mmCIF file of C-alpha atoms and ligand atoms in Angstrom:
data_model
loop_
_atom_site.group_PDB
_atom_site.id
_atom_site.type_symbol
_atom_site.label_atom_id
_atom_site.label_comp_id
_atom_site.label_asym_id
_atom_site.label_seq_id
_atom_site.Cartn_x
_atom_site.Cartn_y
_atom_site.Cartn_z
ATOM 1 C CA MET A 1 63.338 -44.320 62.601
ATOM 2 C CA GLU A 2 60.937 -42.077 60.723
ATOM 3 C CA GLN A 3 57.961 -43.850 59.162
ATOM 4 C CA ALA A 4 57.860 -44.053 55.377
ATOM 5 C CA PRO A 5 55.235 -41.570 54.194
ATOM 6 C CA VAL A 6 51.965 -43.166 53.168
ATOM 7 C CA LEU A 7 48.581 -41.900 52.015
ATOM 8 C CA LEU A 8 45.523 -43.728 53.334
ATOM 9 C CA ALA A 9 42.705 -43.542 50.782
ATOM 10 C CA GLY A 10 39.717 -45.794 51.417
ATOM 11 C CA ASP A 11 41.103 -49.319 51.586
ATOM 12 C CA ARG A 12 44.281 -48.331 49.768
ATOM 13 C CA ARG A 13 47.668 -47.567 51.337
ATOM 14 C CA ILE A 14 49.618 -45.581 48.820
ATOM 15 C CA ALA A 15 53.355 -45.212 49.352
ATOM 16 C CA LEU A 16 54.575 -41.635 48.971
ATOM 17 C CA GLY A 17 58.138 -40.407 48.824
ATOM 18 C CA GLY A 18 59.042 -42.079 45.512
ATOM 19 C CA ARG A 19 57.991 -40.871 42.065
ATOM 20 C CA ALA A 20 55.437 -38.066 42.083
ATOM 21 C CA GLN A 21 51.994 -39.440 41.273
ATOM 22 C CA VAL A 22 50.274 -38.191 38.141
ATOM 23 C CA MET A 23 46.662 -37.192 38.706
ATOM 24 C CA ALA A 24 44.682 -37.035 35.451
ATOM 25 C CA ILE A 25 42.040 -34.310 35.241
ATOM 26 C CA LEU A 26 38.670 -35.427 33.878
ATOM 27 C CA ASN A 27 36.390 -32.404 33.813
ATOM 28 C CA VAL A 28 32.760 -33.328 33.405
ATOM 29 C CA THR A 29 31.693 -29.675 33.206
ATOM 30 C CA PRO A 30 30.478 -28.079 29.981
ATOM 31 C CA ASP A 31 32.545 -24.928 30.666
ATOM 32 C CA SER A 32 36.067 -25.800 31.866
ATOM 33 C CA PHE A 33 38.619 -23.174 30.773
ATOM 34 C CA SER A 34 41.197 -25.607 29.446
ATOM 35 C CA ASP A 35 39.273 -28.524 27.969
ATOM 36 C CA GLY A 36 35.799 -27.018 27.983
ATOM 37 C CA GLY A 37 32.989 -29.270 27.013
ATOM 38 C CA GLU A 38 34.968 -31.828 24.985
ATOM 39 C CA LEU A 39 33.284 -34.693 26.765
ATOM 40 C CA PHE A 40 29.829 -33.394 25.906
ATOM 41 C CA ALA A 41 27.768 -34.455 22.914
ATOM 42 C CA ALA A 42 24.614 -32.626 21.869
ATOM 43 C CA GLY A 43 24.718 -30.638 25.112
ATOM 44 C CA SER A 44 24.920 -33.551 27.517
ATOM 45 C CA LEU A 45 27.794 -35.460 29.021
ATOM 46 C CA SER A 46 28.769 -38.491 26.977
ATOM 47 C CA LEU A 47 29.808 -41.325 29.294
ATOM 48 C CA ASP A 48 31.211 -43.046 26.271
ATOM 49 C CA ARG A 49 33.540 -40.130 25.537
ATOM 50 C CA VAL A 50 34.539 -39.910 29.185
ATOM 51 C CA MET A 51 35.478 -43.579 29.283
ATOM 52 C CA ARG A 52 37.477 -43.352 26.072
ATOM 53 C CA ARG A 53 39.364 -40.358 27.451
ATOM 54 C CA ALA A 54 39.913 -42.210 30.726
ATOM 55 C CA GLU A 55 41.247 -45.257 28.954
ATOM 56 C CA ALA A 56 43.724 -43.129 27.019
ATOM 57 C CA MET A 57 44.828 -41.542 30.296
ATOM 58 C CA VAL A 58 45.445 -44.956 31.859
ATOM 59 C CA HIS A 59 47.558 -45.965 28.857
ATOM 60 C CA ALA A 60 49.405 -42.677 29.131
ATOM 61 C CA GLY A 61 50.471 -43.497 32.691
ATOM 62 C CA ALA A 62 47.942 -41.845 34.999
ATOM 63 C CA ASP A 63 48.121 -42.893 38.656
ATOM 64 C CA TRP A 64 44.850 -41.217 39.673
ATOM 65 C CA PHE A 65 41.716 -39.785 38.137
ATOM 66 C CA ASP A 66 40.314 -36.481 39.400
ATOM 67 C CA ILE A 67 36.658 -35.936 38.446
ATOM 68 C CA GLY A 68 35.161 -32.468 38.740
ATOM 69 C CA GLY A 69 31.573 -31.431 38.044
ATOM 70 C CA GLU A 70 31.748 -27.798 39.159
ATOM 71 C CA SER A 71 33.712 -25.257 37.146
ATOM 72 C CA THR A 72 35.621 -22.819 39.360
ATOM 73 C CA ARG A 73 36.526 -20.644 36.388
ATOM 74 C CA PRO A 74 35.699 -17.005 37.135
ATOM 75 C CA GLY A 75 32.254 -16.291 35.685
ATOM 76 C CA ALA A 76 31.274 -19.968 35.396
ATOM 77 C CA ALA A 77 27.622 -20.765 36.013
ATOM 78 C CA GLN A 78 26.829 -22.025 39.514
ATOM 79 C CA VAL A 79 25.857 -25.650 39.650
ATOM 80 C CA THR A 80 23.289 -27.161 42.038
ATOM 81 C CA ALA A 81 24.216 -30.121 44.241
ATOM 82 C CA SER A 82 21.967 -32.419 42.252
ATOM 83 C CA GLU A 83 23.333 -31.290 38.858
ATOM 84 C CA GLU A 84 26.846 -31.798 40.158
ATOM 85 C CA ALA A 85 26.034 -35.276 41.461
ATOM 86 C CA ASP A 86 24.287 -36.210 38.200
ATOM 87 C CA ARG A 87 27.449 -35.320 36.293
ATOM 88 C CA VAL A 88 29.973 -36.872 38.644
ATOM 89 C CA LEU A 89 28.521 -40.046 40.167
ATOM 90 C CA PRO A 90 27.876 -42.069 36.996
ATOM 91 C CA VAL A 91 31.461 -41.342 35.956
ATOM 92 C CA VAL A 92 32.915 -42.346 39.330
ATOM 93 C CA LYS A 93 30.949 -45.598 39.257
ATOM 94 C CA ALA A 94 31.986 -46.429 35.702
ATOM 95 C CA LEU A 95 35.671 -45.638 36.381
ATOM 96 C CA VAL A 96 35.786 -47.702 39.565
ATOM 97 C CA GLU A 97 34.166 -50.612 37.774
ATOM 98 C CA ARG A 98 36.415 -50.486 34.754
ATOM 99 C CA PHE A 99 39.856 -49.445 36.016
ATOM 100 C CA ASP A 100 42.002 -50.195 39.014
ATOM 101 C CA LEU A 101 43.096 -46.553 39.458
ATOM 102 C CA PRO A 102 42.030 -44.631 42.546
ATOM 103 C CA VAL A 103 39.440 -41.954 41.817
ATOM 104 C CA SER A 104 39.458 -38.484 43.385
ATOM 105 C CA VAL A 105 36.339 -36.321 43.332
ATOM 106 C CA ASP A 106 36.843 -32.558 43.005
ATOM 107 C CA THR A 107 33.924 -31.270 45.082
ATOM 108 C CA SER A 108 32.917 -29.037 47.994
ATOM 109 C CA THR A 109 29.449 -30.604 48.319
ATOM 110 C CA PRO A 110 28.955 -32.764 51.442
ATOM 111 C CA THR A 111 26.215 -34.997 49.981
ATOM 112 C CA LEU A 112 28.396 -35.736 46.953
ATOM 113 C CA MET A 113 31.355 -36.585 49.196
ATOM 114 C CA LEU A 114 29.273 -39.257 50.918
ATOM 115 C CA ALA A 115 27.805 -40.588 47.667
ATOM 116 C CA ALA A 116 31.243 -40.662 46.019
ATOM 117 C CA ALA A 117 32.625 -42.705 48.906
ATOM 118 C CA GLU A 118 29.699 -45.089 48.502
ATOM 119 C CA ALA A 119 30.480 -45.323 44.771
ATOM 120 C CA GLY A 120 34.074 -46.391 45.455
ATOM 121 C CA ALA A 121 36.033 -43.139 45.213
ATOM 122 C CA SER A 122 39.354 -42.875 47.084
ATOM 123 C CA MET A 123 39.831 -39.134 47.645
ATOM 124 C CA ILE A 124 37.899 -35.929 48.210
ATOM 125 C CA ASN A 125 39.676 -33.002 46.537
ATOM 126 C CA ASP A 126 38.121 -29.807 47.876
ATOM 127 C CA VAL A 127 39.183 -26.380 46.619
ATOM 128 C CA ARG A 128 37.317 -24.978 49.665
ATOM 129 C CA ALA A 129 39.239 -27.209 52.094
ATOM 130 C CA LEU A 130 36.059 -28.674 53.654
ATOM 131 C CA GLN A 131 34.751 -25.259 54.721
ATOM 132 C CA ARG A 132 31.191 -25.631 53.411
ATOM 133 C CA PRO A 133 28.752 -26.411 56.230
ATOM 134 C CA GLY A 134 28.724 -30.181 56.775
ATOM 135 C CA ALA A 135 31.741 -30.893 54.545
ATOM 136 C CA LEU A 136 34.219 -31.661 57.324
ATOM 137 C CA GLU A 137 31.727 -33.978 58.998
ATOM 138 C CA ALA A 138 30.924 -35.695 55.696
ATOM 139 C CA ALA A 139 34.606 -36.271 54.912
ATOM 140 C CA ALA A 140 35.198 -37.581 58.431
ATOM 141 C CA GLN A 141 32.347 -40.072 57.991
ATOM 142 C CA THR A 142 34.198 -41.605 55.047
ATOM 143 C CA ASP A 143 37.650 -43.163 55.100
ATOM 144 C CA LEU A 144 38.777 -41.352 51.971
ATOM 145 C CA ALA A 145 41.915 -39.280 51.593
ATOM 146 C CA VAL A 146 41.294 -35.518 51.528
ATOM 147 C CA CYS A 147 43.114 -32.814 49.603
ATOM 148 C CA LEU A 148 42.776 -29.430 51.302
ATOM 149 C CA MET A 149 43.358 -26.533 48.914
ATOM 150 C CA HIS A 150 43.865 -22.867 49.714
ATOM 151 C CA MET A 151 41.689 -20.275 47.975
ATOM 152 C CA GLN A 152 41.346 -16.589 48.833
ATOM 153 C CA GLY A 153 37.787 -15.401 48.219
ATOM 154 C CA GLN A 154 35.247 -17.107 45.973
ATOM 155 C CA PRO A 155 35.723 -18.380 42.409
ATOM 156 C CA GLY A 156 33.640 -15.635 40.748
ATOM 157 C CA THR A 157 35.642 -12.766 42.214
ATOM 158 C CA MET A 158 38.878 -14.250 43.586
ATOM 159 C CA GLN A 159 41.095 -12.730 40.882
ATOM 160 C CA THR A 160 39.754 -9.188 41.305
ATOM 161 C CA ALA A 161 42.254 -7.999 43.905
ATOM 162 C CA PRO A 162 44.123 -10.803 45.667
ATOM 163 C CA SER A 163 45.990 -9.430 48.668
ATOM 164 C CA TYR A 164 48.328 -10.868 51.302
ATOM 165 C CA GLN A 165 50.870 -9.528 53.797
ATOM 166 C CA ASN A 166 52.983 -12.656 53.362
ATOM 167 C CA VAL A 167 51.454 -15.100 50.943
ATOM 168 C CA CYS A 168 53.551 -18.143 51.873
ATOM 169 C CA ALA A 169 53.077 -17.754 55.605
ATOM 170 C CA GLU A 170 49.342 -17.120 55.244
ATOM 171 C CA VAL A 171 48.686 -20.029 52.889
ATOM 172 C CA SER A 172 50.736 -22.404 55.000
ATOM 173 C CA ALA A 173 49.011 -21.304 58.230
ATOM 174 C CA TYR A 174 45.584 -21.696 56.603
ATOM 175 C CA LEU A 175 46.376 -25.215 55.391
ATOM 176 C CA GLN A 176 47.766 -26.156 58.798
ATOM 177 C CA ALA A 177 44.577 -24.866 60.465
ATOM 178 C CA ARG A 178 42.323 -26.782 58.053
ATOM 179 C CA ALA A 179 44.381 -29.949 58.560
ATOM 180 C CA SER A 180 44.089 -29.528 62.339
ATOM 181 C CA ALA A 181 40.311 -29.177 61.978
ATOM 182 C CA CYS A 182 40.338 -32.457 60.027
ATOM 183 C CA VAL A 183 42.381 -34.247 62.673
ATOM 184 C CA ASP A 184 40.051 -32.893 65.386
ATOM 185 C CA ALA A 185 37.086 -34.230 63.397
ATOM 186 C CA GLY A 186 38.646 -37.703 63.419
ATOM 187 C CA ILE A 187 40.427 -37.770 60.044
ATOM 188 C CA ASP A 188 43.711 -39.695 60.239
ATOM 189 C CA ARG A 189 46.753 -37.476 59.568
ATOM 190 C CA GLN A 190 47.847 -39.976 56.941
ATOM 191 C CA ARG A 191 44.718 -39.233 54.926
ATOM 192 C CA ILE A 192 45.636 -35.572 54.372
ATOM 193 C CA LEU A 193 47.244 -33.811 51.398
ATOM 194 C CA ILE A 194 47.561 -30.030 51.123
ATOM 195 C CA ASP A 195 47.659 -27.750 48.086
ATOM 196 C CA PRO A 196 48.623 -24.035 47.892
ATOM 197 C CA GLY A 197 45.926 -23.511 45.246
ATOM 198 C CA PHE A 198 47.795 -21.933 42.331
ATOM 199 C CA GLY A 199 45.627 -19.327 40.622
ATOM 200 C CA PHE A 200 42.942 -19.311 43.294
ATOM 201 C CA GLY A 201 42.906 -15.727 44.580
ATOM 202 C CA LYS A 202 46.555 -15.096 43.681
ATOM 203 C CA THR A 203 48.463 -12.699 41.461
ATOM 204 C CA LEU A 204 51.337 -13.936 39.326
ATOM 205 C CA ALA A 205 53.768 -12.776 42.029
ATOM 206 C CA HIS A 206 51.812 -14.696 44.682
ATOM 207 C CA ASN A 207 51.844 -17.850 42.562
ATOM 208 C CA LEU A 208 55.574 -17.550 41.944
ATOM 209 C CA SER A 209 56.375 -16.956 45.618
ATOM 210 C CA LEU A 210 54.319 -20.003 46.556
ATOM 211 C CA PHE A 211 56.031 -22.119 43.949
ATOM 212 C CA ARG A 212 59.410 -21.035 45.305
ATOM 213 C CA ALA A 213 58.227 -22.161 48.728
ATOM 214 C CA VAL A 214 57.319 -25.538 47.232
ATOM 215 C CA MET A 215 60.797 -25.767 45.680
ATOM 216 C CA ASP A 216 62.432 -24.774 48.948
ATOM 217 C CA ASN A 217 60.444 -27.494 50.711
ATOM 218 C CA ALA A 218 59.748 -24.812 53.259
ATOM 219 C CA GLY A 219 58.291 -26.837 56.102
ATOM 220 C CA TRP A 220 54.954 -27.770 54.526
ATOM 221 C CA PRO A 221 53.151 -29.702 57.263
ATOM 222 C CA PHE A 222 51.654 -32.434 55.005
ATOM 223 C CA PRO A 223 52.429 -34.008 51.631
ATOM 224 C CA LEU A 224 51.722 -31.637 48.740
ATOM 225 C CA LEU A 225 49.475 -31.874 45.720
ATOM 226 C CA ILE A 226 50.237 -29.278 43.037
ATOM 227 C CA GLY A 227 47.971 -28.075 40.245
ATOM 228 C CA VAL A 228 49.522 -25.704 37.703
ATOM 229 C CA SER A 229 48.573 -27.453 34.461
ATOM 230 C CA ARG A 230 47.748 -24.925 31.675
ATOM 231 C CA LYS A 231 46.932 -22.210 34.213
ATOM 232 C CA SER A 232 46.649 -18.552 33.327
ATOM 233 C CA MET A 233 49.810 -17.693 35.290
ATOM 234 C CA PHE A 234 51.682 -19.027 32.240
ATOM 235 C CA GLY A 235 49.641 -16.758 29.998
ATOM 236 C CA SER A 236 51.023 -13.821 31.979
ATOM 237 C CA ILE A 237 54.632 -15.037 31.986
ATOM 238 C CA LEU A 238 55.118 -16.130 28.386
ATOM 239 C CA SER A 239 55.874 -13.946 25.376
ATOM 240 C CA ASN A 240 54.515 -16.667 23.083
ATOM 241 C CA GLU A 241 51.194 -15.231 21.846
ATOM 242 C CA ALA A 242 49.610 -18.642 21.326
ATOM 243 C CA ALA A 243 50.287 -19.643 24.930
ATOM 244 C CA ARG A 244 49.140 -16.277 26.242
ATOM 245 C CA ASN A 245 45.724 -16.754 24.666
ATOM 246 C CA ASP A 246 45.131 -20.490 24.557
ATOM 247 C CA ALA A 247 45.397 -22.776 27.599
ATOM 248 C CA LYS A 248 46.198 -25.770 25.398
ATOM 249 C CA GLN A 249 49.404 -24.072 24.226
ATOM 250 C CA ARG A 250 50.869 -24.085 27.749
ATOM 251 C CA LEU A 251 52.237 -27.625 27.767
ATOM 252 C CA SER A 252 55.963 -26.829 27.945
ATOM 253 C CA ALA A 253 55.357 -24.250 30.634
ATOM 254 C CA SER A 254 53.308 -26.731 32.647
ATOM 255 C CA LEU A 255 56.000 -29.397 32.272
ATOM 256 C CA ALA A 256 58.721 -27.021 33.446
ATOM 257 C CA LEU A 257 56.947 -26.613 36.767
ATOM 258 C CA ALA A 258 55.981 -30.297 36.922
ATOM 259 C CA ALA A 259 59.682 -31.176 36.759
ATOM 260 C CA LEU A 260 60.587 -28.733 39.499
ATOM 261 C CA ALA A 261 57.682 -29.871 41.667
ATOM 262 C CA ALA A 262 58.622 -33.532 41.245
ATOM 263 C CA TYR A 263 62.254 -32.758 42.011
ATOM 264 C CA SER A 264 61.124 -30.916 45.129
ATOM 265 C CA GLY A 265 59.359 -34.016 46.404
ATOM 266 C CA VAL A 266 55.670 -33.197 45.938
ATOM 267 C CA ALA A 267 53.431 -36.221 46.329
ATOM 268 C CA MET A 268 51.069 -35.593 43.433
ATOM 269 C CA ILE A 269 50.762 -33.434 40.323
ATOM 270 C CA ARG A 270 47.301 -32.728 38.888
ATOM 271 C CA VAL A 271 47.479 -32.452 35.084
ATOM 272 C CA HIS A 272 45.692 -32.462 31.748
ATOM 273 C CA ASP A 273 48.660 -33.828 29.792
ATOM 274 C CA VAL A 274 49.260 -37.227 31.311
ATOM 275 C CA ARG A 275 51.788 -38.883 28.973
ATOM 276 C CA GLU A 276 54.088 -35.875 28.921
ATOM 277 C CA THR A 277 53.955 -35.401 32.689
ATOM 278 C CA ARG A 278 54.549 -39.081 33.346
ATOM 279 C CA ASP A 279 57.665 -38.920 31.168
ATOM 280 C CA VAL A 280 58.885 -35.945 33.174
ATOM 281 C CA VAL A 281 58.350 -37.515 36.589
ATOM 282 C CA GLU A 282 60.046 -40.738 35.509
ATOM 283 C CA VAL A 283 63.154 -38.846 34.431
ATOM 284 C CA ILE A 284 63.196 -36.979 37.727
ATOM 285 C CA GLU A 285 62.787 -40.229 39.618
ATOM 286 C CA ALA A 286 65.750 -41.756 37.759
ATOM 287 C CA LEU A 287 67.819 -38.748 38.741
ATOM 288 C CA GLN A 288 66.802 -39.054 42.362
ATOM 289 C CA THR A 289 67.399 -42.790 42.711
ATOM 290 C CA VAL A 290 70.700 -43.196 40.868
ATOM 291 C CA GLY A 291 73.433 -44.903 42.916
ATOM 292 C CA GLU A 292 76.456 -42.973 44.154
HETATM 293 C C1 LIG B 301 42.976 -27.245 41.246
HETATM 294 C C2 LIG B 301 42.008 -28.131 41.698
HETATM 295 C C3 LIG B 301 44.230 -27.199 41.920
HETATM 296 C C4 LIG B 301 43.378 -28.910 43.382
HETATM 297 C C5 LIG B 301 41.243 -27.013 40.011
HETATM 298 C C6 LIG B 301 42.108 -25.896 36.935
HETATM 299 C C7 LIG B 301 41.082 -25.304 37.817
HETATM 300 N N1 LIG B 301 42.204 -28.963 42.761
HETATM 301 N N2 LIG B 301 40.920 -27.969 40.914
HETATM 302 N N3 LIG B 301 44.368 -28.051 42.985
HETATM 303 N N4 LIG B 301 42.496 -26.571 40.183
HETATM 304 N N5 LIG B 301 43.623 -29.705 44.434
HETATM 305 O O1 LIG B 301 42.252 -27.113 36.766
HETATM 306 O O2 LIG B 301 42.818 -25.085 36.315
HETATM 307 O O3 LIG B 301 45.146 -26.432 41.617
HETATM 308 S S1 LIG B 301 40.146 -26.463 38.795
#
């Protein structure tokens, strides 16, 4: 019999295959495109504001936190490893102390991966799929789960001229190769999630083709994490002027894809709007578990 899918994340064993997990985005950057700087007061990060936001997210039904200290928005200022760690680590420590939710750290920085593990984090979420020198080795030294995301190019320039022969085949092959590198480095297969990286070096057509491949469950080699919340692809699709110009006006669009992703069996959905997404995934779960 096939084993029930599970995600190993530190000392947690998280059952997959049921309701899609809701990962709550907590950006601790001053310049995020969708919730830029709200957690800052007088120019510096307010731990108090972060914890109040986190508490609201727990009440709203979050299953995970995802903490990011580097903005990957095109044109965002580069952050040094020590600035990134100064933003992220106090938050990870405070969240682990206060809540029972697993904490993911959105980073490509090997020293921060190790420090986050030490601080009690459960997952490394790397938009560069552990390609920075030392990142694979750092992740392998921990027992955290890893999310490997596909990106073409670098954040500053990735949207200039994205180009693929066959976007789905290329993204899938890349993620398979990065997962194999992880397994070769000693990372248990059950610690790995993969993510097509919506909006990271992709045109609207690329994003839509990839999402169709998610819906078709087209032989993805590992459980999927999906991040489409408030992304600019919706700005290009929608006729609604407000949503075209303002990321916060893209809730319904984000929920439409959250529903389809959940119905397609993705393991985790990374979102800003926790309550609304949790409602969606619970309805989908009811639909999928109803008796004959
Ligand atoms: C993603 C992410 C995503 C994963 C960001 C934003 C930009 N990590 N970090 N997947 N996006 N795994 O939230 O719009 O799509 S930052």
